[in-house]
Short mmCIF file of C-alpha atoms and ligand atoms in Angstrom, two decimals:
data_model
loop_
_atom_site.label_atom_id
_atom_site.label_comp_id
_atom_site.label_asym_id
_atom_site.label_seq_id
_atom_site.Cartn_x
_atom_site.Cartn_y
_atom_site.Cartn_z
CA UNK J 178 19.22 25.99 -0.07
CA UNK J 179 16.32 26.50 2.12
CA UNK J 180 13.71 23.79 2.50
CA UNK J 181 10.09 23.88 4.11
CA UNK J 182 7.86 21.21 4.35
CA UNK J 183 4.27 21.46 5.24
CA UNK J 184 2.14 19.27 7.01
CA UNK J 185 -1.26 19.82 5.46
CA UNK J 186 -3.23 16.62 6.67
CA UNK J 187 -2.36 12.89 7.59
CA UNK J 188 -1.21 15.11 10.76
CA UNK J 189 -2.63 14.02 13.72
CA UNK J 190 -4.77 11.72 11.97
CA UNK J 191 -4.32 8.51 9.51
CA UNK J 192 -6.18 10.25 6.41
CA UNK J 193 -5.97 13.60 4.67
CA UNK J 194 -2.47 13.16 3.59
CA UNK J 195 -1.00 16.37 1.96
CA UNK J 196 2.57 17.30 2.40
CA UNK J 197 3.71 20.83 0.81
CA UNK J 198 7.58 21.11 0.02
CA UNK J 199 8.81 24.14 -1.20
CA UNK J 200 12.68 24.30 -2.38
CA UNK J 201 13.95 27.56 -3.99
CA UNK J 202 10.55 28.82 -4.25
CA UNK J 203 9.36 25.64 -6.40
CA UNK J 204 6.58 24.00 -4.91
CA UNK J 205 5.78 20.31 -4.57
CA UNK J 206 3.30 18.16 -3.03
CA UNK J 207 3.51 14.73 -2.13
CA UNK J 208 0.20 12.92 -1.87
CA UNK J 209 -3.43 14.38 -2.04
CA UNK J 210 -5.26 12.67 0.30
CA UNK J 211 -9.43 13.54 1.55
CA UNK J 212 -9.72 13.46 5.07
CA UNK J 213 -12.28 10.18 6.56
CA UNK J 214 -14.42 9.20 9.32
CA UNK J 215 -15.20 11.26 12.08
CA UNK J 216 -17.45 14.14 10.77
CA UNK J 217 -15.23 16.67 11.95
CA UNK J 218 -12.37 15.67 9.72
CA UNK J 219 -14.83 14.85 6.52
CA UNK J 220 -15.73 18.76 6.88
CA UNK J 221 -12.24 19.52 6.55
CA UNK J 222 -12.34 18.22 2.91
CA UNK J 223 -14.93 21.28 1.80
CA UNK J 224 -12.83 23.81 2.90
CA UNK J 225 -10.63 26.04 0.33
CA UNK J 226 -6.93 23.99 0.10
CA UNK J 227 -4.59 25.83 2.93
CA UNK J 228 -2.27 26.69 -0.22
CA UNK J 229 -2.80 27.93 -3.47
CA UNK J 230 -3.42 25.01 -5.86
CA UNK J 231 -1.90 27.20 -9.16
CA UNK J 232 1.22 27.60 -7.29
CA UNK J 233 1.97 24.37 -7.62
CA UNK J 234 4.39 22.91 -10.07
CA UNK J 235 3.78 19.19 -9.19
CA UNK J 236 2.08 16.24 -7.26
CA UNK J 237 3.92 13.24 -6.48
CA UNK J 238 1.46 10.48 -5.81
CA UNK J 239 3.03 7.23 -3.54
CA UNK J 240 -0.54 5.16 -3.40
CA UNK J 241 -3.59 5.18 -5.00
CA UNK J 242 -5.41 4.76 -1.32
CA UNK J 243 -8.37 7.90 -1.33
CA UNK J 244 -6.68 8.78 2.25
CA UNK J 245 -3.86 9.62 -0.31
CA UNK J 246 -5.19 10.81 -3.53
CA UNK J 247 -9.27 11.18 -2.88
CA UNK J 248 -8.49 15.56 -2.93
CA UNK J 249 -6.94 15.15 -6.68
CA UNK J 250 -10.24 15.88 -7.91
CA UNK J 251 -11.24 19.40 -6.11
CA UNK J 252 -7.05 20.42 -6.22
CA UNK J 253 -7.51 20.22 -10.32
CA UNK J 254 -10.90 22.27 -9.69
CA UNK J 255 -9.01 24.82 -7.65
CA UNK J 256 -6.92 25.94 -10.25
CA UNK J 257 -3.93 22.86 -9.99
CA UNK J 258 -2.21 22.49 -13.81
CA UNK J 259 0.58 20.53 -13.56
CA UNK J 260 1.64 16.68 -13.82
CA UNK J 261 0.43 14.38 -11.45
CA UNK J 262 3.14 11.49 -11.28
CA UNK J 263 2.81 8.19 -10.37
CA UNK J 264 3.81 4.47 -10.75
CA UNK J 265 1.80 2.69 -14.01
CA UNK J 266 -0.24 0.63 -11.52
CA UNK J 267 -0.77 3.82 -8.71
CA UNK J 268 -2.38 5.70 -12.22
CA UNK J 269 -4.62 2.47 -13.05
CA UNK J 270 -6.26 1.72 -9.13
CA UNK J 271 -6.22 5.85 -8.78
CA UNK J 272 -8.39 5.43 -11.91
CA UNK J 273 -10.74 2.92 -10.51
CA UNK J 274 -10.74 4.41 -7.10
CA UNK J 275 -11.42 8.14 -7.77
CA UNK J 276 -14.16 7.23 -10.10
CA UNK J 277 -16.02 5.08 -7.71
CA UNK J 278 -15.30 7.82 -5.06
CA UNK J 279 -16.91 10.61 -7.36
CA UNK J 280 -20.08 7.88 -7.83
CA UNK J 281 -20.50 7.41 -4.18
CA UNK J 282 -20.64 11.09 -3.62
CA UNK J 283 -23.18 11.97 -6.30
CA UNK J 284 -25.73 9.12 -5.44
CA UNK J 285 -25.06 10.46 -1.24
CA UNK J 286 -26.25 13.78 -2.80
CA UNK J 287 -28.96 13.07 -4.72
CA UNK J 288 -30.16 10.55 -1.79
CA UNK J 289 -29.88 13.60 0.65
CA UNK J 290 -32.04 16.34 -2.02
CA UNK J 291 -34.45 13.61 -2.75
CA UNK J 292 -34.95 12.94 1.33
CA UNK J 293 -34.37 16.42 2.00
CA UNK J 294 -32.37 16.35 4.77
CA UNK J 295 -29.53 18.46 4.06
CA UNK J 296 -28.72 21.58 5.48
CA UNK J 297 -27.20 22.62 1.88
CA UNK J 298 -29.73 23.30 -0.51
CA UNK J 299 -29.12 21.57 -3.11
CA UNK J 300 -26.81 19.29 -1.14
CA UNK J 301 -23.32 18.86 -3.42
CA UNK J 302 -21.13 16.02 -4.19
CA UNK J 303 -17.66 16.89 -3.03
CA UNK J 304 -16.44 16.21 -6.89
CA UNK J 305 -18.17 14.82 -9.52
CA UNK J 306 -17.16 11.72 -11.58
CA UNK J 307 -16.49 14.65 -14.27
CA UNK J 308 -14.11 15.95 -11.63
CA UNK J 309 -12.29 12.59 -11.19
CA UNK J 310 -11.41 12.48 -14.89
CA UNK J 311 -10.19 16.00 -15.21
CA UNK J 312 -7.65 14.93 -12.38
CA UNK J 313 -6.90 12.16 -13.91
CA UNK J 314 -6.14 13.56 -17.25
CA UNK J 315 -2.86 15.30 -15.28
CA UNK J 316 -1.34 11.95 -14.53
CA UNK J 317 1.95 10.65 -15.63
CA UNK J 318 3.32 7.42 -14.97
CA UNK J 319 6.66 6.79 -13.33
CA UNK J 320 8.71 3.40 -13.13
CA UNK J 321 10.21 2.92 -9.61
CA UNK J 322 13.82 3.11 -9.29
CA UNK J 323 13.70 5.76 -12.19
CA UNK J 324 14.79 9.41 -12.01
CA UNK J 325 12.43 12.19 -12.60
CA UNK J 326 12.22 16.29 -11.47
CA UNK J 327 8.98 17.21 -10.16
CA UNK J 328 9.11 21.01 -9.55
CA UNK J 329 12.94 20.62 -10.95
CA UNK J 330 13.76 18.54 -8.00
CA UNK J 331 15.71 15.19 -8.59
CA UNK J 332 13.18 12.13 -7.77
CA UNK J 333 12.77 8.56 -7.37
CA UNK J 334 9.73 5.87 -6.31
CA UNK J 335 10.76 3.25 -4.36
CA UNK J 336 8.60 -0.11 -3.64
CA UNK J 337 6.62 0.33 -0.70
CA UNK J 338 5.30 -3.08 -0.14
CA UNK J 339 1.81 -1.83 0.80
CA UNK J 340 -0.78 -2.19 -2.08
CA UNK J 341 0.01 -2.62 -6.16
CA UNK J 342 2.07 0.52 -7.25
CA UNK J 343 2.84 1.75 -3.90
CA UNK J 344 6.12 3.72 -3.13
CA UNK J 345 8.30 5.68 -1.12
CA UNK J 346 9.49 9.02 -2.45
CA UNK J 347 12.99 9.93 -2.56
CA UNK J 348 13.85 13.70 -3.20
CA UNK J 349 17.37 15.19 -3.74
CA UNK J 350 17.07 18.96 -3.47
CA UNK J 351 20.04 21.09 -3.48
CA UNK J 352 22.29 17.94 -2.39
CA UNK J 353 20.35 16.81 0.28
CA UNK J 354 18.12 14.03 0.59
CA UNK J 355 14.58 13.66 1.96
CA UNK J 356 12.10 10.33 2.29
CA UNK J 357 8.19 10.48 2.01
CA UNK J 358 6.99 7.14 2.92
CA UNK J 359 3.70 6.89 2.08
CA UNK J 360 2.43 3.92 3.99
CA UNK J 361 4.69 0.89 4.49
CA UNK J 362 3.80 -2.30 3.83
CA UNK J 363 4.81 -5.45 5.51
CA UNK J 364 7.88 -8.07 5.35
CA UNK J 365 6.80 -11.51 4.15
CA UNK J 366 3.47 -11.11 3.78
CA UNK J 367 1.41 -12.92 1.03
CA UNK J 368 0.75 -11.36 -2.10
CA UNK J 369 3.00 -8.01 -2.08
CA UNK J 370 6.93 -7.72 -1.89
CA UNK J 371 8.67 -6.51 0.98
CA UNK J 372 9.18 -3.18 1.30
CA UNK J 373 12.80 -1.83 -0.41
CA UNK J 374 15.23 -0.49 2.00
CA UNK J 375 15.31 2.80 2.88
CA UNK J 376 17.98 5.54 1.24
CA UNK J 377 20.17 7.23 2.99
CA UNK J 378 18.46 10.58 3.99
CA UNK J 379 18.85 13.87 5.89
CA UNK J 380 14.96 13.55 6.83
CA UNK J 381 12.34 10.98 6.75
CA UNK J 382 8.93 11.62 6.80
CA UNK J 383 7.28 8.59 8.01
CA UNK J 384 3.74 6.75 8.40
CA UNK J 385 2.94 5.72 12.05
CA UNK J 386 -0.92 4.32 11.63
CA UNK J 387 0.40 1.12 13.58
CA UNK J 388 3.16 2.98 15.48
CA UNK J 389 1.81 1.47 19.06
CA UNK J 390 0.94 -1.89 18.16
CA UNK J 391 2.08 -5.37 17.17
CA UNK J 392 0.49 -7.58 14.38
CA UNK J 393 -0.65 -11.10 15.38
CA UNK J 394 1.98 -13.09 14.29
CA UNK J 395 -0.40 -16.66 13.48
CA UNK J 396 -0.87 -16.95 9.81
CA UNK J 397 -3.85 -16.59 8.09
CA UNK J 398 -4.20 -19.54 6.44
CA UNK J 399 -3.75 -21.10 9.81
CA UNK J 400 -6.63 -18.98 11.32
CA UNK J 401 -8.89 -20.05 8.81
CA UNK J 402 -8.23 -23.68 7.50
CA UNK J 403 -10.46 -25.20 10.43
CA UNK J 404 -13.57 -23.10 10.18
CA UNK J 405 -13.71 -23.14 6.36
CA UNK J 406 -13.27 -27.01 6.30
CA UNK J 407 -16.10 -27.23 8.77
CA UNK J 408 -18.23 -24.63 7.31
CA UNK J 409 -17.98 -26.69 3.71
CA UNK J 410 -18.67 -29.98 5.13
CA UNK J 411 -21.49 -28.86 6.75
CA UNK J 412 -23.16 -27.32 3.58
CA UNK J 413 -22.51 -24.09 4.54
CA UNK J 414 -21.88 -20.55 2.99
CA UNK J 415 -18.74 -18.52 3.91
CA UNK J 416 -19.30 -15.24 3.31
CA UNK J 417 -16.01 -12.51 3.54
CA UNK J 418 -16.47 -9.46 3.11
CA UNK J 419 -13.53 -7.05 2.15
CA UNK J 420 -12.28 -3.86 1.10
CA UNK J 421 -11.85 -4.42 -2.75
CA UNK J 422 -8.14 -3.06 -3.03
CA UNK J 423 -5.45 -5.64 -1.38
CA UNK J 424 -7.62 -7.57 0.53
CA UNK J 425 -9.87 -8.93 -1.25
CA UNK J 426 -7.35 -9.51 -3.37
CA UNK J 427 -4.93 -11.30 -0.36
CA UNK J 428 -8.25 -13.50 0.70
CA UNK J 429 -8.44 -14.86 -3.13
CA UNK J 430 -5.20 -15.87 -3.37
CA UNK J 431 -4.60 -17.40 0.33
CA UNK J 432 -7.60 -19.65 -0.88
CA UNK J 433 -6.33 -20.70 -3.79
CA UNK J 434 -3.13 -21.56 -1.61
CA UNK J 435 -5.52 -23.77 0.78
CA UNK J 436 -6.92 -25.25 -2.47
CA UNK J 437 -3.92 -26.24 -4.75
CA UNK J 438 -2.68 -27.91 -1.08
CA UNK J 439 -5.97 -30.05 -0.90
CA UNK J 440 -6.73 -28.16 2.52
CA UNK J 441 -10.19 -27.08 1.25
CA UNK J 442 -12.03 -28.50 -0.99
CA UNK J 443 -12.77 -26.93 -4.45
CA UNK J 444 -15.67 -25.37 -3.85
CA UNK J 445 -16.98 -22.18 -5.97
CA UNK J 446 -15.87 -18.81 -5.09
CA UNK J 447 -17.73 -15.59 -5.76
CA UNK J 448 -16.09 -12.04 -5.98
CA UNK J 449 -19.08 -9.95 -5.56
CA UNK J 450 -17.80 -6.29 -5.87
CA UNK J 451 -17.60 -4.53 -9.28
CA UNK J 452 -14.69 -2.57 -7.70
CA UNK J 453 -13.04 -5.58 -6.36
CA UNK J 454 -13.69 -7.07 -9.61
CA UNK J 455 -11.91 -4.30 -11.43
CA UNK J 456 -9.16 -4.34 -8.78
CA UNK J 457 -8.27 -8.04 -8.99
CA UNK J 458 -8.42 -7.59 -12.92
CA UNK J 459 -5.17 -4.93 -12.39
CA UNK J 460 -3.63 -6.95 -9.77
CA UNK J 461 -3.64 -10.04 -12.40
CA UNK J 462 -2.58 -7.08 -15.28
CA UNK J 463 0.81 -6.75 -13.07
CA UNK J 464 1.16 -9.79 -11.76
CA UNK J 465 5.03 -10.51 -13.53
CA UNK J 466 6.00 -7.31 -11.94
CA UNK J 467 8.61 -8.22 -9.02
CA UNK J 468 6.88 -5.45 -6.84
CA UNK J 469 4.12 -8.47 -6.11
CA UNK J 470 5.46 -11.33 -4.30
CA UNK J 471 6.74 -14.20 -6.15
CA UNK J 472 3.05 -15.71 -6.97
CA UNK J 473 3.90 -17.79 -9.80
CA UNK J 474 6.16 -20.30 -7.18
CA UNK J 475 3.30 -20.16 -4.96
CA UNK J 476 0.17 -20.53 -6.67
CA UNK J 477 1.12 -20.87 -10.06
CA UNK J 478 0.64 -17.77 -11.68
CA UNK J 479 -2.81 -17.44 -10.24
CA UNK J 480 -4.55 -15.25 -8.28
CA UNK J 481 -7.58 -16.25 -7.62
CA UNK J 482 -8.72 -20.04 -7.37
CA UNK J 483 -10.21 -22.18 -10.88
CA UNK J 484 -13.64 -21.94 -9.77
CA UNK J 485 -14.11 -18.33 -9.66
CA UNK J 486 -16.42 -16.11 -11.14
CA UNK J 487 -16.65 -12.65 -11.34
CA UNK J 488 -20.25 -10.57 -10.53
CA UNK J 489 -19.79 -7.27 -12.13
CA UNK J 490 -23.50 -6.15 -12.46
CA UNK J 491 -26.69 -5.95 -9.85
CA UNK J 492 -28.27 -8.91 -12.04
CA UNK J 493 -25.33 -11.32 -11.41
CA UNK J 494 -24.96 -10.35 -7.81
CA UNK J 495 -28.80 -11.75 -7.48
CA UNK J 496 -28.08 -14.64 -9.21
CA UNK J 497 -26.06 -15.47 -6.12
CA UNK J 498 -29.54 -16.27 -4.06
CA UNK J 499 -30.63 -19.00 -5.54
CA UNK J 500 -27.26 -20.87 -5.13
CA UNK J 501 -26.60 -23.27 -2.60
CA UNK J 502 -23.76 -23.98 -0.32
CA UNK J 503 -21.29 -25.07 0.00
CA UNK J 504 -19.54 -21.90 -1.59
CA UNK J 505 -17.64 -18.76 -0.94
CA UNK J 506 -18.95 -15.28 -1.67
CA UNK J 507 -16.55 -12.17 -1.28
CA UNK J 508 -18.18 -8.73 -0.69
CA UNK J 509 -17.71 -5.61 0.25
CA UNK J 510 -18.06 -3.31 2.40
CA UNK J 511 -15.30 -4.60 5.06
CA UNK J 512 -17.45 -3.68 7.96
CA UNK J 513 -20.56 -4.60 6.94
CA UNK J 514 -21.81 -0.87 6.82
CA UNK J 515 -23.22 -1.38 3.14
CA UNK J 516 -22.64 -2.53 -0.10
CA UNK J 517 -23.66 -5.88 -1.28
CA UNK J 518 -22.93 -8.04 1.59
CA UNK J 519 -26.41 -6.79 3.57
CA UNK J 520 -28.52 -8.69 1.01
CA UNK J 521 -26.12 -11.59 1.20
CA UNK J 522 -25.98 -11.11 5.04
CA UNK J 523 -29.93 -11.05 4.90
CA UNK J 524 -30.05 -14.36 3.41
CA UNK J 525 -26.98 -16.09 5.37
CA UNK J 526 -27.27 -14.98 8.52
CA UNK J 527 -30.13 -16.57 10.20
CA UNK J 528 -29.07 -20.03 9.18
CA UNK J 529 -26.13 -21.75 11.51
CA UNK J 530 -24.53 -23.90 8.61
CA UNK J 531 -23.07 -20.65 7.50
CA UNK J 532 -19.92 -18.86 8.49
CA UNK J 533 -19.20 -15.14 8.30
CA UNK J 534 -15.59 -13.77 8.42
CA UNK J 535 -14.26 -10.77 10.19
CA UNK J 536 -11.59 -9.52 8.11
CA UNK J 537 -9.66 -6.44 10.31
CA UNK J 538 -10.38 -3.71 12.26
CA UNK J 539 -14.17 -3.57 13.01
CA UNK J 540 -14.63 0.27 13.40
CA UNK J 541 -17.24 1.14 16.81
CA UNK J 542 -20.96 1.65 15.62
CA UNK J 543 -20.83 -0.85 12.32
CA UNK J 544 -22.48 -4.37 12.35
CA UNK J 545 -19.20 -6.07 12.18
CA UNK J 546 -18.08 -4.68 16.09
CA UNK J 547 -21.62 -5.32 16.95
CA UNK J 548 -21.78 -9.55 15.86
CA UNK J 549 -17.82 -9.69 17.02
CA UNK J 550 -19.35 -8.40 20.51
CA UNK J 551 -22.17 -10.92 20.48
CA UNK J 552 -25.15 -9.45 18.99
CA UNK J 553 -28.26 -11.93 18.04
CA UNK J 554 -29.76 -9.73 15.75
CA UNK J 555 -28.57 -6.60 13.94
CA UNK J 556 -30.62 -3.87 12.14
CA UNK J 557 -31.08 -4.11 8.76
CA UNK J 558 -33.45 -2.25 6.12
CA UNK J 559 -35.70 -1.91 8.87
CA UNK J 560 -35.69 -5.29 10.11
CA UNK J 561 -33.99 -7.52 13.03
CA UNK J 562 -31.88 -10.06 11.50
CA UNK J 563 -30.82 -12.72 13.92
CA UNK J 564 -27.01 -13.81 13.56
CA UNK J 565 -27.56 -17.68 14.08
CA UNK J 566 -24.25 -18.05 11.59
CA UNK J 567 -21.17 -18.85 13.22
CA UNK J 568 -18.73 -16.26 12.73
CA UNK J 569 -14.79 -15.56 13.03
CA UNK J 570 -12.26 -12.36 12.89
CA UNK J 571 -9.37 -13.04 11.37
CA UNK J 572 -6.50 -11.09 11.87
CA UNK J 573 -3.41 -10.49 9.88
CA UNK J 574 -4.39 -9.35 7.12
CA UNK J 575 -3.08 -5.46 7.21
CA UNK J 576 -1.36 -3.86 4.78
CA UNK J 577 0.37 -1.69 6.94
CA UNK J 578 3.71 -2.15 8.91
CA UNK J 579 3.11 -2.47 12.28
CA UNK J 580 5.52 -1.06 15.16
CA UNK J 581 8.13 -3.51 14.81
CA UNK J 582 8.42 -3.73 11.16
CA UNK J 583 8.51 0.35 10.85
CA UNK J 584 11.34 0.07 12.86
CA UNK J 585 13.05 -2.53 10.79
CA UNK J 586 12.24 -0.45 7.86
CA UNK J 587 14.39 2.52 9.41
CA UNK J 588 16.79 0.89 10.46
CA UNK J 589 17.17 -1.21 7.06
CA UNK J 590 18.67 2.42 5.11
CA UNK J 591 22.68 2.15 4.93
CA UNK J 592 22.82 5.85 6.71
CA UNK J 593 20.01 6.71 9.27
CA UNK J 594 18.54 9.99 8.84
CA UNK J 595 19.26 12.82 11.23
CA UNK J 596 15.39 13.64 11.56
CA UNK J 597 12.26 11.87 11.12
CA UNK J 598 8.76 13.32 11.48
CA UNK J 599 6.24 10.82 12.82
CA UNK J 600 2.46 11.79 10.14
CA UNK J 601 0.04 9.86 9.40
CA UNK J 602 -1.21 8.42 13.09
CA UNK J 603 -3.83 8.99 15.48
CA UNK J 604 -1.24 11.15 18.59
CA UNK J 605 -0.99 8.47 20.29
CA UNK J 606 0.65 5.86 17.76
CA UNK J 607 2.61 8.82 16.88
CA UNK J 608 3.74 9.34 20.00
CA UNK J 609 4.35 5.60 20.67
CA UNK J 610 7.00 5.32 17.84
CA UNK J 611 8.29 9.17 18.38
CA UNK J 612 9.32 7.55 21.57
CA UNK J 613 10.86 4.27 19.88
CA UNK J 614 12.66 6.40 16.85
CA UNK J 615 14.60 8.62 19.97
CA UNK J 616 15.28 5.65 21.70
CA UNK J 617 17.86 5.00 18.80
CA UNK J 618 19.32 8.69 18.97
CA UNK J 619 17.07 10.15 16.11
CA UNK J 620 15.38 13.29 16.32
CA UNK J 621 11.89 12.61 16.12
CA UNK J 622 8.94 15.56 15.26
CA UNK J 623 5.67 14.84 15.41
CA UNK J 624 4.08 17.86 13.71
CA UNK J 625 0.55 19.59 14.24
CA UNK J 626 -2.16 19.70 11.38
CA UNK J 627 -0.39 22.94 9.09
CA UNK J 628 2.40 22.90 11.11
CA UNK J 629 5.26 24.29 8.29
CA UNK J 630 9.20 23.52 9.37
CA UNK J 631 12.13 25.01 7.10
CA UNK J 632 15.52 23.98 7.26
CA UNK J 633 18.93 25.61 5.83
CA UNK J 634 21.09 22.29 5.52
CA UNK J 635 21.14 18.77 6.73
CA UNK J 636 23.57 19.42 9.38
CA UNK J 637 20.71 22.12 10.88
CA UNK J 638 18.24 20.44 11.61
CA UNK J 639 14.51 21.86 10.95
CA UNK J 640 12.50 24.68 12.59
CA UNK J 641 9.06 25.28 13.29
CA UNK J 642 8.19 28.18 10.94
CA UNK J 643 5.53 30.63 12.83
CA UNK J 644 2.42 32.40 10.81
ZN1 LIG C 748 -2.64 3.19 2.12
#
C-alpha cells in the first residue's frame, strides 16, 4: 500500500503541529496545532490550511496543548466534518483550553479596534469562542490501549507521560506500523506516569523540543525547601507563577509533599487562575486513573495542600490584597508577561520579605528574563516597579523528555523502527538528536515545513515526494 505523510507544521519549529497521512487515498491527520511566538510563525495561522479540510476523514488528537490542537477551531470553519478523537481527559483540557484561547483572541481584537491600531479594519479574532465549540462538538473520546479506525485505519493511544490525557499514536495501515509521538513526557517525574514503551514500528515520528539538552537532575523539592522555609519565617509572600495546565498543577502537589513531611509549614495557598482553577479541578476528576502517577501513596489522594482555596472570579483575586503573609499565591502567566500575577507582582515586589519563583524557561524580552538577569525595576502599567523581593528559578519542572530520556524512550520499543523523522524542534535540537538516533544505526529525517514523503513498504524506506 502506498503511504505519505505530510509535515504541515511542528516542522522546523516546536508549535504548529499538523501531520497529514494519506493511506489508499483516505486521509488522516494527527494533531491540529496553531503556530506561536515569533510573529512570523503566528501569521502562518491566518493563512488557508495547505490541504483541503473536507478531504479529511479524521483527526487524531495526542494532547490537548494549543501547539497541538489551537487550529481545531478554523479546520471545522474550513469545511472539516468528521470525528475528532481523543482520550476522555485530552476532550475535557481541549475544552477548557480552546475556549480560553477563542476569549483571548476576541478581547486582543476588540483591544486593537478600540485603540485602532490594526492594519485590518475591523481587526479579527483568529476563531471565536463560537468557533471553539463547533470544533468541539466533533470530538470523540478514546480509551488508551483501545482499538479504533480513523479514516479506516487500525489505531491505538498510548500514555505519553506528558500532561493528563496525553498519548502516542499507533497506526497499522496495510500491515505496517507507524508511531506519532506527540510530545513525550518524562520518567519519574512527580505527578504524571512514565511514558509507555514504544511499539514496534516501521516509522516513528518523533518530538525533539529538548533534543540538544539535558534536564537538571536536582529535585525540585530540593531546590525549593530552603527559600520557602525562609521566605515563611520571615513573613513573607511567595508568589509562583505558572502555566495553568501541568505545572501549576506539579507546584500544588510538590507542596503538599513538603507539607504532609513537616518541611514547610502549613501556611495558606492561593491558586489564582480561573484556568488553572478549572485545570486542577480535571486533574483531581482523573486522579484514580493509572496514567497519573501513583498520588494516593504519595500525598494521599490529594492534589493540592488542606489550606487551599480556589480564586475563580476578578473579585476573589482582589481579595488577595488585603491578606498578609506568610502565604503562597499561584498565578499565571509563567513569564510574567500578563495575567494576574502583575497586580500581585505590583504589590509584592518592592518589599524584600517576599520571594518570587522562576518556574522554566524565561523567554528573551518578558519580565521574568529581565529580574533573572538582575533588573531593579521592571515596567509595569506605566510605572517602574523596583524588584527589592528576593527571587529564585527553579528548574525541573518540564514536561517534556529531554535528550536522554527521548532516547530511552526509543530504545524502550521491543523492535526499533527502521526510520524516524525528528518534528517538532527548533533545527538545531533536531539536528542534535538526528545525530544521536544515527548514531544507533537508524535512519533519521528531519523534514522541512510541507515537506510530503511516501513510502511503498517498510522494507523501502520513504521518499521525498516533489510538488
Ligand atoms: Zn505539549
Amino acid at each position: 500500500m502506498s503511504l505519505t505523510i505530510g509535515f504541515h507544521g511542528g516542522a522546523g519549529t516546536v508549535t504548529g503541529s499538523k501531520h497529514l497521512v494519506e493511506a489508499d487515498g483516505k486521509r488522516l491527520l494527527i494533531d491540529c496545532g496553531l503556530f506561536q511566538g515569533l510573529k512570523e510563525l503566528r501569521l502562518m495561522n491566518w493563512q488557508p490550511p495547505a490541504f483541503n479540510a473536507a478531504s479529511i476523514a479524521a483527526v487524531v488528537l495526542t494532547h490537548a496543548h494549543i501547539d497541538h490542537s489551537g487550529y481545531l477551531p478554523r479546520l471545522v470553519k474550513a469545511g472539516y466534518r468528521g470525528p475528532i478523537y481523543a482520550t476522555p481527559a485530552t476532550r475535557d483540557l481541549a475544552g477548557i483550553l480552546l475556549r480560553d484561547a477563542a476569549r483571548l483572541q476576541e478581547e486582543d481584537a476588540e483591544y486593537a479596534n478600540r485603540k485602532g491600531y490594526s492594519k485590518h479594519r475591523p481587526a479579527l479574532p483568529l476563531f471565536t469562542e463560537a468557533d471553539a465549540v463547533a470544533a468541539l462538538g466533533h470530538f470523540q473520546s478514546i480509551e488508551h490501549e483501545r482499538w479504533f479506525e480513523p479514516a479506516g485505519i487500525p489505531a491505538r493511544l498510548h500514555g505519553a507521560g506528558h500532561i493528563l490525557g496525553s498519548a502516542f499514536v499507533e497506526l497499522a495501515p496495510g500491515g505496517r506500523t507507524v508511531v506519532f509521538s506527540g510530545d513525550v513526557g518524562r520518567y519519574a517525574a512527580p505527578l504524571h506516569a512514565d511514558p509507555d514503551g514504544l511499539v514496534p514500528c516501521d516509522t516513528l515520528v518523533l518530538e525533539s523540543t529538548y533534543g540538544d539538552r539535558r534536564h537538571d537532575p536536582t529535585p525540585v523539592i530540593d531546590q525549593i525547601r530552603a527559600p520557602f522555609r525562609a521566605a515563611i519565617a520571615r513573613g513573607g509572600t511567595i508568589l509562583i507563577p505558572a502555566f495553568a495546565v501541568a505545572r501549576a498543577q506539579l507546584v500544588t502537589l510538590l507542596l503538599t509533599q513538603l507539607i504532609d513531611a513537616g518541611d514547610l509549614p502549613a501556611v495558606p495557598v492561593h491558586i489564582d487562575s480561573p484556568m488553572a482553577v478549572d485545570v486542577t479541578e480535571t486533574y483531581q476528576h482523573y486522579m484514580r486513573s493509572d496514567e497519573l502517577d501513583d498520588l494516593s501513596a504519595r500525598s494521599g489522594g490529594r492534589l493540592f495542600p488542606r489550606d487551599v482555596t480556589f480564586h475563580r472570579t476578578v473579585e476573589e483575586s482582589r481579595r488577595l490584597n488585603d491578606l498578609p503573609g506568610p502565604r503562597i499565591i499561584i498565578s499565571s502567566s509563567g513569564m510574567l508577561t500578563g495575567g494576574r500575577v502583575l497586580h500581585h507582582m505590583l504589590r509584592l515586589l518592592p518589599d524584600p520579605k517576599n520571594l518570587l519563583v522562576l518556574v522554566g524557561y524565561q523567554a528573551a524580552g518578558t519580565r521574568g528574563r529581565a529580574i533573572q538577569e538582575g533588573a531593579t525595576a521592571v515596567r509595569m502599567h506605566g510605572e517602574n516597579i523596583p524588584v527589592r523581593a528576593q527571587f529564585i528559578s527553579v528548574e525541573g519542572l518540564s514536561a517534556h523528555a529531554d535528550s536522554d530520556e527521548l532516547m530511552r524512550w526509543l530504545n524502550s520499543a521491543p523492535a526499533r523502527p527502521r526510520t524516524v523523522f525528528l518534528t517538532h524542534g527548533e533545527p538545531e535540537a533536531a539536528a542534535a538528536l538526528a545525530a544521536r538516533v544515527k548514531g544507533e544505526g537508524i535512519r533519521a529525517l528531519v523534514p522541512q515545513l510541507g515537506a510530503r514523503f511516501a513510502s511503498e513498504s517498510a522494507e523501502g524506506g520513504w521518499d521525498p515526494v516533489r510538488g
